PDB file of C-alpha atoms in Angstrom:
ATOM      1  CA  MET A   1       2.874  40.926  12.548  1.00 71.00           C
ATOM      2  CA  LYS A   2       3.868  39.041   9.545  1.00 79.00           C
ATOM      3  CA  ILE A   3       1.934  36.942   7.323  1.00 80.00           C
ATOM      4  CA  SER A   4       3.308  34.117   5.754  1.00 79.00           C
ATOM      5  CA  LYS A   5       3.081  32.785   2.323  1.00 77.00           C
ATOM      6  CA  ASN A   6       0.802  30.096   3.106  1.00 77.00           C
ATOM      7  CA  GLN A   7      -1.470  31.997   5.323  1.00 74.00           C
ATOM      8  CA  ILE A   8      -1.798  34.516   2.338  1.00 74.00           C
ATOM      9  CA  TYR A   9      -2.866  31.348   0.089  1.00 73.00           C
ATOM     10  CA  ASN A  10      -5.098  30.048   2.757  1.00 74.00           C
ATOM     11  CA  LEU A  11      -6.816  33.238   2.898  1.00 72.00           C
ATOM     12  CA  SER A  12      -6.650  33.608  -0.835  1.00 74.00           C
ATOM     13  CA  LEU A  13      -8.383  30.197  -1.224  1.00 71.00           C
ATOM     14  CA  LEU A  14     -11.073  31.336   1.654  1.00 69.00           C
ATOM     15  CA  VAL A  15     -11.898  34.308  -0.182  1.00 65.00           C
ATOM     16  CA  PHE A  16     -12.294  32.564  -3.283  1.00 64.00           C
ATOM     17  CA  ALA A  17     -14.368  29.743  -2.108  1.00 60.00           C
ATOM     18  CA  VAL A  18     -16.693  32.575  -0.413  1.00 59.00           C
ATOM     19  CA  LEU A  19     -17.086  34.387  -3.917  1.00 54.00           C
ATOM     20  CA  VAL A  20     -18.070  31.207  -5.667  1.00 55.00           C
ATOM     21  CA  LEU A  21     -20.419  29.597  -3.301  1.00 54.00           C
ATOM     22  CA  PHE A  22     -22.105  32.563  -2.184  1.00 58.00           C
ATOM     23  CA  THR A  23     -22.057  35.466  -4.540  1.00 57.00           C
ATOM     24  CA  PRO A  24     -23.385  36.212  -8.274  1.00 58.00           C
ATOM     25  CA  VAL A  25     -20.168  35.895  -9.239  1.00 52.00           C
ATOM     26  CA  GLY A  26     -19.846  32.681  -7.981  1.00 57.00           C
ATOM     27  CA  THR A  27     -23.049  31.424  -9.877  1.00 64.00           C
ATOM     28  CA  ALA A  28     -21.727  33.084 -12.941  1.00 68.00           C
ATOM     29  CA  VAL A  29     -18.557  31.019 -12.245  1.00 66.00           C
ATOM     30  CA  LYS A  30     -20.399  27.884 -11.788  1.00 63.00           C
ATOM     31  CA  VAL A  31     -22.651  28.284 -14.815  1.00 63.00           C
ATOM     32  CA  TRP A  32     -18.981  28.616 -17.398  1.00 64.00           C
ATOM     33  CA  VAL A  33     -17.818  25.658 -15.416  1.00 64.00           C
ATOM     34  CA  ASN A  34     -20.828  23.862 -16.327  1.00 57.00           C
ATOM     35  CA  ARG A  35     -20.623  24.667 -19.717  1.00 59.00           C
ATOM     36  CA  LEU A  36     -16.794  23.960 -19.778  1.00 55.00           C
ATOM     37  CA  VAL A  37     -17.510  20.345 -19.074  1.00 56.00           C
ATOM     38  CA  ALA A  38     -20.890  19.509 -20.848  1.00 61.00           C
ATOM     39  CA  VAL A  39     -20.752  16.865 -23.324  1.00 62.00           C
ATOM     40  CA  SER A  40     -23.278  15.430 -25.949  1.00 69.00           C
ATOM     41  CA  PRO A  41     -25.749  13.108 -24.089  1.00 76.00           C
ATOM     42  CA  PHE A  42     -25.291   9.393 -25.227  1.00 74.00           C
ATOM     43  CA  ARG A  43     -28.279   7.410 -26.611  1.00 80.00           C
ATOM     44  CA  THR A  44     -29.692   4.445 -24.917  1.00 84.00           C
ATOM     45  CA  PRO A  45     -29.113   1.402 -26.869  1.00 83.00           C
ATOM     46  CA  GLU A  46     -32.338  -0.182 -28.378  1.00 88.00           C
ATOM     47  CA  GLU A  47     -31.985  -3.185 -26.028  1.00 92.00           C
ATOM     48  CA  HIS A  48     -31.752  -1.092 -23.176  1.00 92.00           C
ATOM     49  CA  ARG A  49     -34.581   1.390 -23.593  1.00 92.00           C
ATOM     50  CA  GLU A  50     -37.563   1.781 -21.499  1.00 94.00           C
ATOM     51  CA  ASN A  51     -41.043   2.941 -22.279  1.00 94.00           C
ATOM     52  CA  ILE A  52     -42.587   5.635 -20.290  1.00 95.00           C
ATOM     53  CA  GLY A  53     -45.444   3.654 -19.965  1.00 92.00           C
ATOM     54  CA  SER A  54     -48.044   6.254 -18.885  1.00 91.00           C
ATOM     55  CA  TYR A  55     -48.817   9.507 -20.681  1.00 94.00           C
ATOM     56  CA  HIS A  56     -50.870  10.465 -17.738  1.00 95.00           C
ATOM     57  CA  TRP A  57     -49.562  13.919 -16.777  1.00 96.00           C
ATOM     58  CA  ASP A  58     -50.863  17.454 -16.714  1.00 98.00           C
ATOM     59  CA  LEU A  59     -49.085  20.758 -16.959  1.00 98.00           C
ATOM     60  CA  ARG A  60     -50.261  24.466 -16.525  1.00 98.00           C
ATOM     61  CA  THR A  61     -48.738  26.624 -19.468  1.00 97.00           C
ATOM     62  CA  GLN A  62     -47.056  29.909 -19.109  1.00 93.00           C
ATOM     63  CA  ASP A  63     -50.264  31.573 -20.090  1.00 92.00           C
ATOM     64  CA  GLY A  64     -52.339  30.063 -17.157  1.00 94.00           C
ATOM     65  CA  GLY A  65     -53.671  26.687 -19.518  1.00 96.00           C
ATOM     66  CA  ILE A  66     -53.544  23.180 -19.375  1.00 97.00           C
ATOM     67  CA  TYR A  67     -51.220  20.938 -21.406  1.00 97.00           C
ATOM     68  CA  ASP A  68     -51.953  17.171 -21.217  1.00 97.00           C
ATOM     69  CA  PHE A  69     -49.125  15.159 -21.795  1.00 97.00           C
ATOM     70  CA  SER A  70     -51.247  12.357 -24.033  1.00 97.00           C
ATOM     71  CA  ASN A  71     -51.362  15.010 -26.342  1.00 97.00           C
ATOM     72  CA  ALA A  72     -47.343  14.497 -27.113  1.00 97.00           C
ATOM     73  CA  ARG A  73     -48.352  10.493 -27.783  1.00 97.00           C
ATOM     74  CA  ASP A  74     -47.135   9.588 -30.880  1.00 97.00           C
ATOM     75  CA  LYS A  75     -44.154  12.576 -31.385  1.00 98.00           C
ATOM     76  CA  VAL A  76     -40.604  12.837 -30.437  1.00 98.00           C
ATOM     77  CA  VAL A  77     -40.698  14.421 -27.171  1.00 98.00           C
ATOM     78  CA  LEU A  78     -37.780  16.504 -25.136  1.00 98.00           C
ATOM     79  CA  ILE A  79     -38.479  17.060 -21.574  1.00 98.00           C
ATOM     80  CA  ASN A  80     -36.053  19.076 -19.472  1.00 98.00           C
ATOM     81  CA  PHE A  81     -36.460  19.802 -15.614  1.00 98.00           C
ATOM     82  CA  TRP A  82     -35.048  22.800 -14.733  1.00 97.00           C
ATOM     83  CA  ALA A  83     -35.311  25.983 -12.206  1.00 97.00           C
ATOM     84  CA  THR A  84     -33.875  29.392 -12.479  1.00 96.00           C
ATOM     85  CA  TRP A  85     -31.398  29.049  -9.255  1.00 94.00           C
ATOM     86  CA  CYS A  86     -29.993  25.778 -10.963  1.00 93.00           C
ATOM     87  CA  PRO A  87     -26.173  26.859 -12.437  1.00 92.00           C
ATOM     88  CA  PRO A  88     -26.048  23.632 -14.151  1.00 91.00           C
ATOM     89  CA  CYS A  89     -29.565  24.251 -16.017  1.00 94.00           C
ATOM     90  CA  ILE A  90     -28.789  27.795 -16.587  1.00 94.00           C
ATOM     91  CA  ALA A  91     -25.429  26.466 -18.271  1.00 92.00           C
ATOM     92  CA  GLU A  92     -27.266  24.043 -20.710  1.00 94.00           C
ATOM     93  CA  MET A  93     -30.089  26.170 -21.189  1.00 95.00           C
ATOM     94  CA  PRO A  94     -28.695  28.233 -24.507  1.00 95.00           C
ATOM     95  CA  ALA A  95     -28.059  24.876 -25.843  1.00 95.00           C
ATOM     96  CA  LEU A  96     -31.356  23.897 -25.750  1.00 97.00           C
ATOM     97  CA  HIS A  97     -33.004  26.699 -26.899  1.00 97.00           C
ATOM     98  CA  ARG A  98     -30.863  26.784 -29.927  1.00 96.00           C
ATOM     99  CA  LEU A  99     -32.167  23.215 -30.217  1.00 97.00           C
ATOM    100  CA  TYR A 100     -35.521  24.263 -29.601  1.00 98.00           C
ATOM    101  CA  LYS A 101     -35.294  26.813 -32.213  1.00 97.00           C
ATOM    102  CA  ASP A 102     -34.096  24.348 -34.454  1.00 97.00           C
ATOM    103  CA  TYR A 103     -36.782  21.951 -33.734  1.00 97.00           C
ATOM    104  CA  GLY A 104     -39.662  23.881 -31.961  1.00 93.00           C
ATOM    105  CA  ASN A 105     -42.082  22.561 -35.092  1.00 95.00           C
ATOM    106  CA  LYS A 106     -40.851  18.781 -35.273  1.00 98.00           C
ATOM    107  CA  VAL A 107     -40.425  18.318 -31.838  1.00 98.00           C
ATOM    108  CA  VAL A 108     -42.546  18.574 -28.373  1.00 98.00           C
ATOM    109  CA  PHE A 109     -40.125  20.460 -26.309  1.00 98.00           C
ATOM    110  CA  LEU A 110     -41.559  20.593 -22.381  1.00 98.00           C
ATOM    111  CA  PHE A 111     -39.155  22.974 -20.319  1.00 98.00           C
ATOM    112  CA  VAL A 112     -40.992  21.855 -16.755  1.00 98.00           C
ATOM    113  CA  THR A 113     -39.960  23.621 -13.331  1.00 97.00           C
ATOM    114  CA  GLY A 114     -42.127  23.668  -9.993  1.00 96.00           C
ATOM    115  CA  GLU A 115     -40.932  27.539  -9.789  1.00 97.00           C
ATOM    116  CA  ASP A 116     -43.398  30.223  -9.730  1.00 96.00           C
ATOM    117  CA  PRO A 117     -44.564  31.216 -12.663  1.00 96.00           C
ATOM    118  CA  GLU A 118     -43.903  35.097 -12.423  1.00 96.00           C
ATOM    119  CA  THR A 119     -40.287  34.217 -11.303  1.00 97.00           C
ATOM    120  CA  VAL A 120     -39.853  31.744 -14.425  1.00 97.00           C
ATOM    121  CA  ARG A 121     -41.227  34.558 -17.082  1.00 96.00           C
ATOM    122  CA  GLU A 122     -38.942  37.175 -15.737  1.00 97.00           C
ATOM    123  CA  PHE A 123     -35.989  35.312 -15.723  1.00 96.00           C
ATOM    124  CA  LEU A 124     -37.049  33.873 -19.122  1.00 96.00           C
ATOM    125  CA  ARG A 125     -37.477  37.720 -20.482  1.00 96.00           C
ATOM    126  CA  ARG A 126     -33.986  38.814 -18.788  1.00 96.00           C
ATOM    127  CA  LYS A 127     -32.027  35.697 -20.567  1.00 95.00           C
ATOM    128  CA  GLU A 128     -33.770  36.320 -24.079  1.00 95.00           C
ATOM    129  CA  TRP A 129     -35.118  32.697 -24.240  1.00 94.00           C
ATOM    130  CA  ASP A 130     -37.999  32.150 -25.486  1.00 94.00           C
ATOM    131  CA  ILE A 131     -39.031  28.686 -24.331  1.00 96.00           C
ATOM    132  CA  PRO A 132     -42.064  27.172 -23.681  1.00 95.00           C
ATOM    133  CA  ALA A 133     -42.375  26.945 -19.663  1.00 97.00           C
ATOM    134  CA  TYR A 134     -44.612  24.677 -17.770  1.00 98.00           C
ATOM    135  CA  PHE A 135     -45.617  23.969 -14.222  1.00 98.00           C
ATOM    136  CA  PRO A 136     -46.755  20.380 -12.974  1.00 97.00           C
ATOM    137  CA  LEU A 137     -50.056  20.128 -11.645  1.00 97.00           C
ATOM    138  CA  THR A 138     -49.771  16.259 -11.275  1.00 96.00           C
ATOM    139  CA  SER A 139     -46.773  13.746 -10.723  1.00 95.00           C
ATOM    140  CA  ALA A 140     -44.786  13.255 -13.342  1.00 95.00           C
ATOM    141  CA  PRO A 141     -44.837   9.577 -15.262  1.00 95.00           C
ATOM    142  CA  GLU A 142     -42.633   7.365 -13.062  1.00 94.00           C
ATOM    143  CA  LYS A 143     -40.332   6.443 -15.472  1.00 94.00           C
ATOM    144  CA  ILE A 144     -39.247  10.388 -15.854  1.00 94.00           C
ATOM    145  CA  TYR A 145     -39.412  11.133 -12.132  1.00 91.00           C
ATOM    146  CA  SER A 146     -35.865  12.423 -11.034  1.00 89.00           C
ATOM    147  CA  SER A 147     -35.547  14.347  -7.924  1.00 89.00           C
ATOM    148  CA  SER A 148     -32.263  16.092  -9.145  1.00 92.00           C
ATOM    149  CA  ILE A 149     -31.779  18.464 -12.030  1.00 95.00           C
ATOM    150  CA  PRO A 150     -31.413  18.868 -14.653  1.00 95.00           C
ATOM    151  CA  VAL A 151     -32.326  16.064 -16.046  1.00 96.00           C
ATOM    152  CA  THR A 152     -33.681  15.525 -19.727  1.00 97.00           C
ATOM    153  CA  TRP A 153     -35.921  13.359 -21.438  1.00 97.00           C
ATOM    154  CA  VAL A 154     -35.635  12.418 -25.209  1.00 98.00           C
ATOM    155  CA  LEU A 155     -38.838  10.129 -26.124  1.00 98.00           C
ATOM    156  CA  ASN A 156     -39.226   8.621 -29.666  1.00 98.00           C
ATOM    157  CA  LYS A 157     -43.081   8.271 -31.281  1.00 98.00           C
ATOM    158  CA  LYS A 158     -43.676   5.171 -29.507  1.00 97.00           C
ATOM    159  CA  GLY A 159     -42.882   6.588 -25.716  1.00 97.00           C
ATOM    160  CA  ASP A 160     -39.311   4.869 -25.913  1.00 97.00           C
ATOM    161  CA  ILE A 161     -36.685   6.301 -23.667  1.00 97.00           C
ATOM    162  CA  VAL A 162     -34.122   7.208 -26.077  1.00 97.00           C
ATOM    163  CA  ILE A 163     -31.787   9.740 -23.896  1.00 96.00           C
ATOM    164  CA  GLY A 164     -31.948   9.897 -20.719  1.00 94.00           C
ATOM    165  CA  LYS A 165     -29.225  12.546 -19.261  1.00 93.00           C
ATOM    166  CA  LYS A 166     -29.243  14.021 -15.697  1.00 93.00           C
ATOM    167  CA  GLY A 167     -27.164  16.994 -15.228  1.00 91.00           C
ATOM    168  CA  VAL A 168     -25.479  19.353 -17.703  1.00 90.00           C
ATOM    169  CA  ALA A 169     -25.268  18.443 -21.564  1.00 91.00           C
ATOM    170  CA  ALA A 170     -24.401  19.831 -24.825  1.00 90.00           C
ATOM    171  CA  TRP A 171     -28.302  19.583 -26.410  1.00 92.00           C
ATOM    172  CA  ASP A 172     -27.393  21.369 -29.593  1.00 91.00           C
ATOM    173  CA  SER A 173     -24.369  18.939 -30.585  1.00 93.00           C
ATOM    174  CA  ASP A 174     -24.128  17.293 -34.042  1.00 94.00           C
ATOM    175  CA  GLU A 175     -24.945  13.934 -31.907  1.00 95.00           C
ATOM    176  CA  VAL A 176     -28.277  14.987 -30.306  1.00 96.00           C
ATOM    177  CA  ARG A 177     -29.267  16.674 -34.022  1.00 97.00           C
ATOM    178  CA  ASP A 178     -28.723  13.419 -35.746  1.00 96.00           C
ATOM    179  CA  ILE A 179     -30.850  11.402 -33.073  1.00 97.00           C
ATOM    180  CA  LEU A 180     -33.449  13.376 -33.185  1.00 98.00           C
ATOM    181  CA  ASP A 181     -33.320  13.633 -37.103  1.00 98.00           C
ATOM    182  CA  VAL A 182     -33.843   9.853 -37.194  1.00 97.00           C
ATOM    183  CA  LEU A 183     -36.797   9.759 -34.546  1.00 98.00           C
ATOM    184  CA  ILE A 184     -38.760  12.769 -36.391  1.00 98.00           C
ATOM    185  CA  ALA A 185     -38.052  10.532 -39.276  1.00 97.00           C
ATOM    186  CA  GLU A 186     -39.706   6.932 -38.429  1.00 93.00           C
TER     187      GLU A 186
END
């Protein structure tokens, strides 16, 4: 039985698709592709910014404590919804980690996931990311609720949504840092 070039090509595509979709190698490829296409998120023009409205939201901390989101009122806040199994989330996390390391004492960072805390703790330990993971106890405020991940919100001190980005982004870009610097100075 002779195999044609077309059949070899089709078989190669099938093997590649299976590798990308169903193996850890595929996850690595997806993360790499997401990092490759990540761009800096855009600032929402002032005239189009929405206010978060409610700060009524309770989260569980990694150590089992309760974080009341109203503690973030009058502060610059970055909220990232993510998961350990999400390639775009994993792709943008190194940039978010670098941003957190540089701005963690000036900005409230909330890395929110609905996963099991032990799974998250082990994942962060393995990746060597010391970010503050939070677990929702109540529903997020309506203006920042999203059924897709990753999604990241940057709020100014008045609670206005300055950046709202669904999907992977380059969070440690000069543009994001400039935005944060201006928001912190306000």
